[in-house]
PDB file of C-alpha atoms in Angstrom:
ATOM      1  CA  UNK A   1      -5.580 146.436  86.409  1.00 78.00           C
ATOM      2  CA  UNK A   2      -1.980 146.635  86.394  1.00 83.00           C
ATOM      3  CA  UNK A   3      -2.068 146.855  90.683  1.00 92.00           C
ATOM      4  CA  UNK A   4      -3.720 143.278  90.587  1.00 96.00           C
ATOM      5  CA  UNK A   5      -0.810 141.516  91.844  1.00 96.00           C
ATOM      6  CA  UNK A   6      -0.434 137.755  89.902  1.00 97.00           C
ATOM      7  CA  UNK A   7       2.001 134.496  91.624  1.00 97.00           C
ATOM      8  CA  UNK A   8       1.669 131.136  91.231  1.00 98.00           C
ATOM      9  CA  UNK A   9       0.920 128.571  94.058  1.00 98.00           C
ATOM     10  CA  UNK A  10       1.742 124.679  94.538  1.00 98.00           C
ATOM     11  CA  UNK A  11      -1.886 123.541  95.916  1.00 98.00           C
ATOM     12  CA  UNK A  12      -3.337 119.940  95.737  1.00 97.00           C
ATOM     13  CA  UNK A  13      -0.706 118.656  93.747  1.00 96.00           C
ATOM     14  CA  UNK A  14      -1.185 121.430  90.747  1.00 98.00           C
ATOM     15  CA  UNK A  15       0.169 124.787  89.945  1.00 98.00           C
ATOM     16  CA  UNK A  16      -2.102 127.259  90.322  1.00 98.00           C
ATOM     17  CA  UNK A  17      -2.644 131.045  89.040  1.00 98.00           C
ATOM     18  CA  UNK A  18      -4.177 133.512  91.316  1.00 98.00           C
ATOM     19  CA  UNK A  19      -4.544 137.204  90.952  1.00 98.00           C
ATOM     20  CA  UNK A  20      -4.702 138.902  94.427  1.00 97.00           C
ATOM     21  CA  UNK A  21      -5.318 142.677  95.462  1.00 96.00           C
ATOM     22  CA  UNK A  22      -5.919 144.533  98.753  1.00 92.00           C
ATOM     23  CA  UNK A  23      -5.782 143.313 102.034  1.00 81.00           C
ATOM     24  CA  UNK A  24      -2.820 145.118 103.974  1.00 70.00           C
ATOM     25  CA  UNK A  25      -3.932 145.748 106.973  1.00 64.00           C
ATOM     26  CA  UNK A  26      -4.030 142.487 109.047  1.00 68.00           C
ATOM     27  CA  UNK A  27      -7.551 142.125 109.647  1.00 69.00           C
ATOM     28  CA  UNK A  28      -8.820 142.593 106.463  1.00 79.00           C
ATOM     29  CA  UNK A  29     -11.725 140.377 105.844  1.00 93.00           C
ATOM     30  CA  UNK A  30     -10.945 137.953 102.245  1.00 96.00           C
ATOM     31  CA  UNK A  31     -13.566 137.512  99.215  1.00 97.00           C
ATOM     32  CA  UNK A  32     -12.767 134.732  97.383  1.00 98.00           C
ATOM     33  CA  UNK A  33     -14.370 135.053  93.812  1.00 98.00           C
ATOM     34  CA  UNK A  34     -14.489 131.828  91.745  1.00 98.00           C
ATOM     35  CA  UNK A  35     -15.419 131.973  88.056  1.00 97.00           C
ATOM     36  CA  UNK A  36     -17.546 129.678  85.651  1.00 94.00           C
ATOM     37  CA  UNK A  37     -17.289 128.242  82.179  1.00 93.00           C
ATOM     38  CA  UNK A  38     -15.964 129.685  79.917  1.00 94.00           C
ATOM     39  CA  UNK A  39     -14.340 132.350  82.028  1.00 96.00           C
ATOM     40  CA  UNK A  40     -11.257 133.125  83.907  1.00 98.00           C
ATOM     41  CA  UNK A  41     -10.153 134.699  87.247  1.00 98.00           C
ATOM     42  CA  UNK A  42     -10.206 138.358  85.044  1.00 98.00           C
ATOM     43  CA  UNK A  43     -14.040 137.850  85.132  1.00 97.00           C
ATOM     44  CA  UNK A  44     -13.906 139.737  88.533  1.00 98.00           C
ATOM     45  CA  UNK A  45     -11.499 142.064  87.366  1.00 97.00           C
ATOM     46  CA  UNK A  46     -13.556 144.940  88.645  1.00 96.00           C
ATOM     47  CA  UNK A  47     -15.046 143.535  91.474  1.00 97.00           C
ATOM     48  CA  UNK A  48     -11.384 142.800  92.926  1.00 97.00           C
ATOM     49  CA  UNK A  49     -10.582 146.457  92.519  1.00 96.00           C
ATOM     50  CA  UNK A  50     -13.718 148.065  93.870  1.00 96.00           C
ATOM     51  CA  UNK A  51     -14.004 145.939  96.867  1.00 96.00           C
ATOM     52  CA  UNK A  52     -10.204 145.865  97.979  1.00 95.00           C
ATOM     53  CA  UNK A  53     -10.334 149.973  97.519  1.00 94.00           C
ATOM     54  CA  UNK A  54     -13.263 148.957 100.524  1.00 93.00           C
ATOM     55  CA  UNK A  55     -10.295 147.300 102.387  1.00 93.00           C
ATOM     56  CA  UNK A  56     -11.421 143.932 101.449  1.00 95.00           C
ATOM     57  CA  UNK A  57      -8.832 141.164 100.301  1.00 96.00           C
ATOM     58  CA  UNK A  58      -9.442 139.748  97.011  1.00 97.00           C
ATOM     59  CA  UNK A  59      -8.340 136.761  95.810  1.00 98.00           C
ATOM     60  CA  UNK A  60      -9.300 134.994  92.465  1.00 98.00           C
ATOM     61  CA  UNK A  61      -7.704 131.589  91.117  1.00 98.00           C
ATOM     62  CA  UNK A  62      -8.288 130.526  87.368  1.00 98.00           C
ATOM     63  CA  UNK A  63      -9.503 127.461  88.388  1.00 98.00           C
ATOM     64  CA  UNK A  64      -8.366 123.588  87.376  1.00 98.00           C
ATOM     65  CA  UNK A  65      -7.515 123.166  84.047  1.00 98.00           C
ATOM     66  CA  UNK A  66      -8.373 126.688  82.804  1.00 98.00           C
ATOM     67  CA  UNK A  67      -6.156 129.587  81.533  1.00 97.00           C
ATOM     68  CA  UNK A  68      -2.591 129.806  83.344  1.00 98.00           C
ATOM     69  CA  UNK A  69      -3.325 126.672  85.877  1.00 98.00           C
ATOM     70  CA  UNK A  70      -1.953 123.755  85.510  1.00 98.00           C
ATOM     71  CA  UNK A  71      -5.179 121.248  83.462  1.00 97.00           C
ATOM     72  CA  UNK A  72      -4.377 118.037  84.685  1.00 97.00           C
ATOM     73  CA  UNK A  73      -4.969 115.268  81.563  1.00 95.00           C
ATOM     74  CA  UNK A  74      -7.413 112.687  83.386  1.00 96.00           C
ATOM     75  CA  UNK A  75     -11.522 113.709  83.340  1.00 96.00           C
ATOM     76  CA  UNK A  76     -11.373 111.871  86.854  1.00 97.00           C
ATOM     77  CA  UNK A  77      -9.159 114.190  88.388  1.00 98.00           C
ATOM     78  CA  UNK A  78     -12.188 117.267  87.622  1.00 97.00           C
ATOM     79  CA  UNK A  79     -14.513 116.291  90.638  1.00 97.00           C
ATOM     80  CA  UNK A  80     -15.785 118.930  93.077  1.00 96.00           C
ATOM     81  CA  UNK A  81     -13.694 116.773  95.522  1.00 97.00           C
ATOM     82  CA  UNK A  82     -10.980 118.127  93.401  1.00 98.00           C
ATOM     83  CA  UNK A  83     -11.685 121.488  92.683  1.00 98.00           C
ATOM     84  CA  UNK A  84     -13.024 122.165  96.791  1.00 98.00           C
ATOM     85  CA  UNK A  85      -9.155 120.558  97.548  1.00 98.00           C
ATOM     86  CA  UNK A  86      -7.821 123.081  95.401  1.00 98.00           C
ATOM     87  CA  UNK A  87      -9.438 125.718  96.930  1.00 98.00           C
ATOM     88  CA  UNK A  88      -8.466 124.484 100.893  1.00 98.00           C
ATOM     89  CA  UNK A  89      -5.028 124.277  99.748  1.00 98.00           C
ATOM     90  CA  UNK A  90      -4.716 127.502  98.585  1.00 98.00           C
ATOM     91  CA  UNK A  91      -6.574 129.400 101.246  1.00 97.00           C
ATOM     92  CA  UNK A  92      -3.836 127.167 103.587  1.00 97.00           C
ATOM     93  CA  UNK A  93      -1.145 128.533 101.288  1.00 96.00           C
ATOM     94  CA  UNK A  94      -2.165 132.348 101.711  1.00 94.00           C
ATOM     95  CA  UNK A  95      -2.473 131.739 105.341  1.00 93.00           C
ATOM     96  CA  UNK A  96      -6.345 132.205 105.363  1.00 94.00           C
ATOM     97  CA  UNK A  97      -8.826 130.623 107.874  1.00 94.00           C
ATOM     98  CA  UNK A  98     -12.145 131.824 106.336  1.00 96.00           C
ATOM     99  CA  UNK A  99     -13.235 133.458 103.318  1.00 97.00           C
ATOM    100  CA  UNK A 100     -16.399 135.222 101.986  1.00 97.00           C
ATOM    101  CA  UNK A 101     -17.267 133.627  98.504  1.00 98.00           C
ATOM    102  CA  UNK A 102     -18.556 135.059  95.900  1.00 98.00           C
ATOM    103  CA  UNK A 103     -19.223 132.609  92.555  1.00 97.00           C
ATOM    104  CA  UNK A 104     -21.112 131.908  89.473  1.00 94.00           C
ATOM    105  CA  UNK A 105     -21.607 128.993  86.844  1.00 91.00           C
ATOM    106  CA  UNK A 106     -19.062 126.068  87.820  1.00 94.00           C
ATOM    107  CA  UNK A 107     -18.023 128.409  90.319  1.00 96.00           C
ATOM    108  CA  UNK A 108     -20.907 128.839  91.855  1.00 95.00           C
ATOM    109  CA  UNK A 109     -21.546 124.913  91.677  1.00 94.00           C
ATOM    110  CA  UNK A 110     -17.985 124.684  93.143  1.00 96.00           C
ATOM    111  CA  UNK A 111     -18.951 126.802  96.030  1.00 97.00           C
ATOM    112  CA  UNK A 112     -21.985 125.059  96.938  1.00 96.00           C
ATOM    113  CA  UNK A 113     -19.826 121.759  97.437  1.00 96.00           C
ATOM    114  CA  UNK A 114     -17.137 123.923  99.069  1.00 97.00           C
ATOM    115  CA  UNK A 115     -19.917 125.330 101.632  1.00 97.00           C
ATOM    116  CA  UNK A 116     -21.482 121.901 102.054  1.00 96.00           C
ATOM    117  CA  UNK A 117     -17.819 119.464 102.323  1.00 97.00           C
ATOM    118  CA  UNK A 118     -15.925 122.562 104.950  1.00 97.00           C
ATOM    119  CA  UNK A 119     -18.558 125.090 106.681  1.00 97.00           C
ATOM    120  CA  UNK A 120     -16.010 126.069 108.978  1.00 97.00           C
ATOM    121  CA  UNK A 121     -14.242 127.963 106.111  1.00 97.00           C
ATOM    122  CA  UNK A 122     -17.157 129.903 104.429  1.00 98.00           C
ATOM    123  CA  UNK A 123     -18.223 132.893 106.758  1.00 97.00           C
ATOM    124  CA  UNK A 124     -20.937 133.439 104.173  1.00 97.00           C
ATOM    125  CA  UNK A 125     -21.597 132.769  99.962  1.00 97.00           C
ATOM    126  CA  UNK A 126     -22.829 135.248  97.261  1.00 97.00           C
ATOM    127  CA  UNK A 127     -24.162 133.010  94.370  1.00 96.00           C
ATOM    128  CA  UNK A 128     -24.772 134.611  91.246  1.00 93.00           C
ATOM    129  CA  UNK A 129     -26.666 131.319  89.413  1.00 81.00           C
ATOM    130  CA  UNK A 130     -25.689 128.016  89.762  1.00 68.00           C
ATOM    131  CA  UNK A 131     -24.856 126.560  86.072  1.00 43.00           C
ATOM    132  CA  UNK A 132     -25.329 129.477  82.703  1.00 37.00           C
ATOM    133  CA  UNK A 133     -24.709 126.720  80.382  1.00 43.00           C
ATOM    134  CA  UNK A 134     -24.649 122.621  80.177  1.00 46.00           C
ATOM    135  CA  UNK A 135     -23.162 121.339  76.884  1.00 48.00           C
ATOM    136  CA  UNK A 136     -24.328 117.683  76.665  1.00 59.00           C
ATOM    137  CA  UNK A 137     -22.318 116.877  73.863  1.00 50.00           C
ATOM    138  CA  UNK A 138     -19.129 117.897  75.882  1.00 58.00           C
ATOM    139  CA  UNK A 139     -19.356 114.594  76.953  1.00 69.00           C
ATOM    140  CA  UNK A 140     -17.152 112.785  74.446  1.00 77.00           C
ATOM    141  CA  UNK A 141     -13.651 113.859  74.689  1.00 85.00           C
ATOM    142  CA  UNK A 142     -12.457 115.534  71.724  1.00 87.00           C
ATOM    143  CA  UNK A 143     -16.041 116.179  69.491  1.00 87.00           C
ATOM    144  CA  UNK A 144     -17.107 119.801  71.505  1.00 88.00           C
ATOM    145  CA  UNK A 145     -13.090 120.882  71.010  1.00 92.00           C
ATOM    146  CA  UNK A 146     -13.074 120.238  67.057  1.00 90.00           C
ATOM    147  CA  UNK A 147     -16.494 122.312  66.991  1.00 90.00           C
ATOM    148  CA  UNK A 148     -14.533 125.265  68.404  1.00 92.00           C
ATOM    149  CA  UNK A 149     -11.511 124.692  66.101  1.00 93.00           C
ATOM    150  CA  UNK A 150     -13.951 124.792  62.816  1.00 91.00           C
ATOM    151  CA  UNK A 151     -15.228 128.421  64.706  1.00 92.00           C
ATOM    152  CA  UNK A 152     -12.552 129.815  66.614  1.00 94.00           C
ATOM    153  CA  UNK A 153     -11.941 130.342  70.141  1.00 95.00           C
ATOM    154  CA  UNK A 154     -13.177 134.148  69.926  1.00 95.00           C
ATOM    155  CA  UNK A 155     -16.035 133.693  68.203  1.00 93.00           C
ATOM    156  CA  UNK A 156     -17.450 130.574  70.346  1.00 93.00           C
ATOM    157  CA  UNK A 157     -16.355 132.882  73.246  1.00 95.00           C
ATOM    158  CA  UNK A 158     -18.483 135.157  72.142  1.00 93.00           C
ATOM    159  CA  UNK A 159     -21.744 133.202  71.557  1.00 90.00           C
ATOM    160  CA  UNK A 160     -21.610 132.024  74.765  1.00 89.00           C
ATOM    161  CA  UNK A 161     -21.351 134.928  76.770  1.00 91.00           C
ATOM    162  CA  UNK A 162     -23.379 136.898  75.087  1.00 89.00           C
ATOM    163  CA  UNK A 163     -26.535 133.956  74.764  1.00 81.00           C
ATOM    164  CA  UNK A 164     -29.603 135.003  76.601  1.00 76.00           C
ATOM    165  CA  UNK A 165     -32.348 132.607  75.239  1.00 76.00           C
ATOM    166  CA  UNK A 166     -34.003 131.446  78.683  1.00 79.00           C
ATOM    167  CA  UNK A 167     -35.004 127.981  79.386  1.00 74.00           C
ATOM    168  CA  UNK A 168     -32.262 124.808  79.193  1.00 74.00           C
ATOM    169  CA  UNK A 169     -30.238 125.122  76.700  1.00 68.00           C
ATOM    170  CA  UNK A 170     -30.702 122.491  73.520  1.00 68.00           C
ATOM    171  CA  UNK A 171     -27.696 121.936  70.883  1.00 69.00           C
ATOM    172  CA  UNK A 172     -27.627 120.989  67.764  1.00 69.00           C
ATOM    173  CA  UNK A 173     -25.441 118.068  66.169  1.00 73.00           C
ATOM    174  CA  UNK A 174     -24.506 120.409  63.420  1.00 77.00           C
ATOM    175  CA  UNK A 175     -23.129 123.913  63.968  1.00 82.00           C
ATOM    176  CA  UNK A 176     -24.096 123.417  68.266  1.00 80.00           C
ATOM    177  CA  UNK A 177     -23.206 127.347  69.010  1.00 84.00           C
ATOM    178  CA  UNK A 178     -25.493 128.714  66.295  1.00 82.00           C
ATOM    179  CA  UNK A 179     -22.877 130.243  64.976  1.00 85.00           C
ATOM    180  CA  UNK A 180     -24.094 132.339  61.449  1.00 85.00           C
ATOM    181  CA  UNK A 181     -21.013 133.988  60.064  1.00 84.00           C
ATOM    182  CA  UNK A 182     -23.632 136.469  58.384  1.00 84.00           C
ATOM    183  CA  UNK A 183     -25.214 137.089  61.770  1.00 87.00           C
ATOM    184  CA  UNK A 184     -22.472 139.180  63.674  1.00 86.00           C
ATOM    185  CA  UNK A 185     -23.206 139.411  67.139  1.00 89.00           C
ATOM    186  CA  UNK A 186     -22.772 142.636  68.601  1.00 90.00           C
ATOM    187  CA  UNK A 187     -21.055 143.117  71.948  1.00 93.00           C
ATOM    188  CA  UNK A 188     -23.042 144.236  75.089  1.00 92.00           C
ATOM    189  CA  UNK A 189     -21.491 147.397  77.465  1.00 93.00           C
ATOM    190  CA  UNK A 190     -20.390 145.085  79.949  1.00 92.00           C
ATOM    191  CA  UNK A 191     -17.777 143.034  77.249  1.00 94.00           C
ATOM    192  CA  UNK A 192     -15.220 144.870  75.677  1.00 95.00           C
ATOM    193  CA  UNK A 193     -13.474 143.833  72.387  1.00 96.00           C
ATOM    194  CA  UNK A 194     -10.496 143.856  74.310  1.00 96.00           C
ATOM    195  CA  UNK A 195     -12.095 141.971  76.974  1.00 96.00           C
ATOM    196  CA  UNK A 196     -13.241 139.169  74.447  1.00 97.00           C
ATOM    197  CA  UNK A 197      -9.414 139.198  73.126  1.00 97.00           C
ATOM    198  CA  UNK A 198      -8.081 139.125  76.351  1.00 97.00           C
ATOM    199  CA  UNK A 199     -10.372 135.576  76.880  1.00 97.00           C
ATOM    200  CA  UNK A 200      -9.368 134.091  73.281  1.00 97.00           C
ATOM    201  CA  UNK A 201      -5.623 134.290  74.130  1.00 97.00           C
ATOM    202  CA  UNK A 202      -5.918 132.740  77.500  1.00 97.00           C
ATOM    203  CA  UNK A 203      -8.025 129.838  75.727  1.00 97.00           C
ATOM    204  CA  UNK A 204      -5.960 129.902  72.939  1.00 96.00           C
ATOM    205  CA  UNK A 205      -3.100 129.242  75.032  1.00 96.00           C
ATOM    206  CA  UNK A 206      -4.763 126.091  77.507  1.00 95.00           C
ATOM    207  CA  UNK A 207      -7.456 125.449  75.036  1.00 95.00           C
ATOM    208  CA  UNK A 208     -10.871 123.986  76.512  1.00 95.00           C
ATOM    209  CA  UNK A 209     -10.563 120.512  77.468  1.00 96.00           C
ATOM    210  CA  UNK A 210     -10.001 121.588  81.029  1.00 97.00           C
ATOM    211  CA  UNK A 211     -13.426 123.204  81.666  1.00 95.00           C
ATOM    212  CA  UNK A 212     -15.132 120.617  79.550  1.00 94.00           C
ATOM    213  CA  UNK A 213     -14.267 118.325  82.037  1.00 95.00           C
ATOM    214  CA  UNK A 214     -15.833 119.502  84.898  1.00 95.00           C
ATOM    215  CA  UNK A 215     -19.056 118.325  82.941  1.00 91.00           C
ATOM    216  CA  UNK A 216     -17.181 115.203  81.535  1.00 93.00           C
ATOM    217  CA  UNK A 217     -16.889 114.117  85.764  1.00 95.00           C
ATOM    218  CA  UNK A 218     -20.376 115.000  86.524  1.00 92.00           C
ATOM    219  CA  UNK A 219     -21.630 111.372  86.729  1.00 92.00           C
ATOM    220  CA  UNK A 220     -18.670 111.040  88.828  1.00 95.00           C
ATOM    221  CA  UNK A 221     -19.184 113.806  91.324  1.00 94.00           C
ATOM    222  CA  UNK A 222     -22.937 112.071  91.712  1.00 93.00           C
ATOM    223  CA  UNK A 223     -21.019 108.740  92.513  1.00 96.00           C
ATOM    224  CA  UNK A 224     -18.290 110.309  95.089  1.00 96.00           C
ATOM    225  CA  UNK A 225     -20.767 112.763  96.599  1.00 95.00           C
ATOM    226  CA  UNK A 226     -23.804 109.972  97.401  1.00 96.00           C
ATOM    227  CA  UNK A 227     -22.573 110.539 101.422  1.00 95.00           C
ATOM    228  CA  UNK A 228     -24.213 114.272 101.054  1.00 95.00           C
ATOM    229  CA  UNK A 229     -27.102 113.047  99.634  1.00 93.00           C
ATOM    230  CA  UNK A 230     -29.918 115.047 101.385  1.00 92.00           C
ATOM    231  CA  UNK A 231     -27.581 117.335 103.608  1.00 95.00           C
ATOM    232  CA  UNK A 232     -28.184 120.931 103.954  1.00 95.00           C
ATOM    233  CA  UNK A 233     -25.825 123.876 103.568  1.00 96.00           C
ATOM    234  CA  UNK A 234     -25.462 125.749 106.330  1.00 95.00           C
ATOM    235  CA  UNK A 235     -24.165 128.676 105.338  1.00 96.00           C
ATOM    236  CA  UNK A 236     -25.043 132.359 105.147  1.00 97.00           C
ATOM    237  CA  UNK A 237     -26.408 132.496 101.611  1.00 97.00           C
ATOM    238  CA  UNK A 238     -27.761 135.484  99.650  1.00 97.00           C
ATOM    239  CA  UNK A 239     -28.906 134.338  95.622  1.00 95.00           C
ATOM    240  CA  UNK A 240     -28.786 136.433  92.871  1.00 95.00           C
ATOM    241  CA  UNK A 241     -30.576 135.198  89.428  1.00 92.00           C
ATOM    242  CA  UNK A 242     -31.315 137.037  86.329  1.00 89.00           C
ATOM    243  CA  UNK A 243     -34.920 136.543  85.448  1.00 89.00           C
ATOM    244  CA  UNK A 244     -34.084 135.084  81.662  1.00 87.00           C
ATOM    245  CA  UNK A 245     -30.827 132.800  83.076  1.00 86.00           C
ATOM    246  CA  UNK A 246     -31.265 129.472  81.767  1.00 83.00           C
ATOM    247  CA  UNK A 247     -30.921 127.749  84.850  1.00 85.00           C
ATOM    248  CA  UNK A 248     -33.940 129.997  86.321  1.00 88.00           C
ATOM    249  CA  UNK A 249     -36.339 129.335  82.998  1.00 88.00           C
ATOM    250  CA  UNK A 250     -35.365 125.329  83.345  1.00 87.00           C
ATOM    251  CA  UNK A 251     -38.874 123.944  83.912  1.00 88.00           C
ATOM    252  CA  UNK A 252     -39.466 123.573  87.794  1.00 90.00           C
ATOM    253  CA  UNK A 253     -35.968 125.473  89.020  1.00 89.00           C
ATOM    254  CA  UNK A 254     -38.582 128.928  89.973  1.00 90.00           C
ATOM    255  CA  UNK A 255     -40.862 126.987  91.948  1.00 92.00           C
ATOM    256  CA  UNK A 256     -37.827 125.552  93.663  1.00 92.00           C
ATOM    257  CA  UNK A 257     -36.714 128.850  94.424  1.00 91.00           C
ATOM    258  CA  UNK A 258     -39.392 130.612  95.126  1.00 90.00           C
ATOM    259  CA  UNK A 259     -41.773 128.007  96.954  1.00 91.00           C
ATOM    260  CA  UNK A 260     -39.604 127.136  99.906  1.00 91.00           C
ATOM    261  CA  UNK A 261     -37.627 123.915  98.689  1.00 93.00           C
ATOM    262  CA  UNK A 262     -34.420 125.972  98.211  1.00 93.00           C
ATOM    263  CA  UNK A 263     -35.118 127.765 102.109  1.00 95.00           C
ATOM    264  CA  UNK A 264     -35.034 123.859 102.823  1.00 95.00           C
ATOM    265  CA  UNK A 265     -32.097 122.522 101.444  1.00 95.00           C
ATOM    266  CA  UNK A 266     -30.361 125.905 102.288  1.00 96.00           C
ATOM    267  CA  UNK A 267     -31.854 127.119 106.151  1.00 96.00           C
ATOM    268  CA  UNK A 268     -29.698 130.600 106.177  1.00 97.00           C
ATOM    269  CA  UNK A 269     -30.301 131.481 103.090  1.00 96.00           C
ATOM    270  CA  UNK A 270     -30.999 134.788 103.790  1.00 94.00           C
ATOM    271  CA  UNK A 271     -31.974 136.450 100.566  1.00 93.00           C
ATOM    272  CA  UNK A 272     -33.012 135.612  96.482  1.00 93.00           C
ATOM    273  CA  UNK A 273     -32.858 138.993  94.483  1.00 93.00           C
ATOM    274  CA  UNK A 274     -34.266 137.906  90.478  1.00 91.00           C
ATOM    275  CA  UNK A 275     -33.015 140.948  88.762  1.00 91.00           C
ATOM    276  CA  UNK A 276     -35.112 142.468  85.514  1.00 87.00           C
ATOM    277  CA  UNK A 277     -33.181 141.695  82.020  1.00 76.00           C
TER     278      UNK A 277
END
């Protein structure tokens, strides 16, 4: 961890955090790895370091408006225009032309519009899921944030990325993470009580509002992004799903997938790969 190299770039009009390791010989080829709600660049963490030990470049922001980049205060400035700007800007600022991308949840969403708004920049995507979680009642500014004060940024943390009940996700008024103080949830291999502290600092620090956003501008990005309607990406695509993701159990999202209308929408899409929970 401690050979991930960290700077700070001026991109879009923000300051921006990215964590960056490999890529010393000229010709190395670049991942770009873009992370999801509620996560942070260290998400890839291992990724970064097995692939740049490969000789790949790895580069991985925390996006707008979550851990040490800048949030900015307006829900209108949290489009995909926005975020895909972001993104351009700071492959400009590293001096890279094209990138392989690799993204999940918002990031993954993110991707798609970065692959459909500037092809030329994407020689291929790796989507791991589109959207793990959609809090509705994120929509009012202010009511999802005092839900996580009354729990706790660690312990919200931890409900949500830990949650595998398939099918969309339905909250409550009351108590919306199901949290049940005499219900402990016990960590899985793959996150690390150091991991989860590591997370509850870093949202500690920039708090939430941020990545709520990105769902407050969502009737937004429909209005600004009407001039794609019906467009295809044409990009290399290979789709990776677990078989109990919510997105994947949402009523109608497997046909999709599996019938042909995402090989439609997405012509190159080279691969789907549901893995077994």
């Amino acid at each position: 961890m401690e050979s991930i190299q960290h700077k700070i770039v001026r991109v879009n009009g923000i300051q921006m955090h990215v964590a960056e390791k490999g890529g010393e010989a000229e010709d190395s080829q670049v991942i770009l790895f873009l992370h999801g709600f509620p996560e942070l660049w260290y998400t890839w963490r291992h990724q970064m370091l097995a692939l740049s030990s490969l000789g790949y470049r790895a580069i991985a922001p925390d996006l707008r408006g979550y851990g040490d980049t800048e949030a900015p205060g307006s829900i209108t400035s949290y489009t995909s225009l926005h975020i895909v700007g972001d993104l351009i800007a700071l492959m400009d600022s590293l001096g890279v032309e094209k990138v392989f991308v690799v993204a999940h949840d918002w990031g993954a969403i993110i991707a798609w519009h970065l692959c459909l708004f500037r092809p030329e920049r994407v020689k291929a995507f790796f989507c791991l899921s589109e959207l793990l979680i959609l809090l509705l009642c994120s929509q009012e500014p202010g009511k999802i944030e005092a839900e996580i004060d009354r729990w706790g940024a660690k312990e919200v943390l931890k409900r949500i990325l830990t949650s595998r009940k398939p099918g969309p996700p339905c909250w409550a008024k009351e108590n919306p993470f199901g949290i049940n103080p005499e219900r402990p949830i016990t960590l899985p291999p793959w996150l690390s009580e150091e991991d989860l502290d590591y997370y509850a600092t870093k949202f500690n620090q920039s708090g939430f509002t941020g990545g709520l956003n990105y769902y407050r501008a969502l009737d937004l990005n429909w209005e600004l992004t009407a001039t794609w309607t019906g467009a295809v990406v044409k990009t290399p695509v290979k789709y990776v799903v677990g078989e109990l993701d919510s997105v994947y159990t949402t009523p109608g999202i497997k046909e999709y997938v599996d019938n042909g209308g995402f090989k439609k929408d997405v012509p190159l899409l080279e691969e789907i790969v549901v893995m077994e929970m």
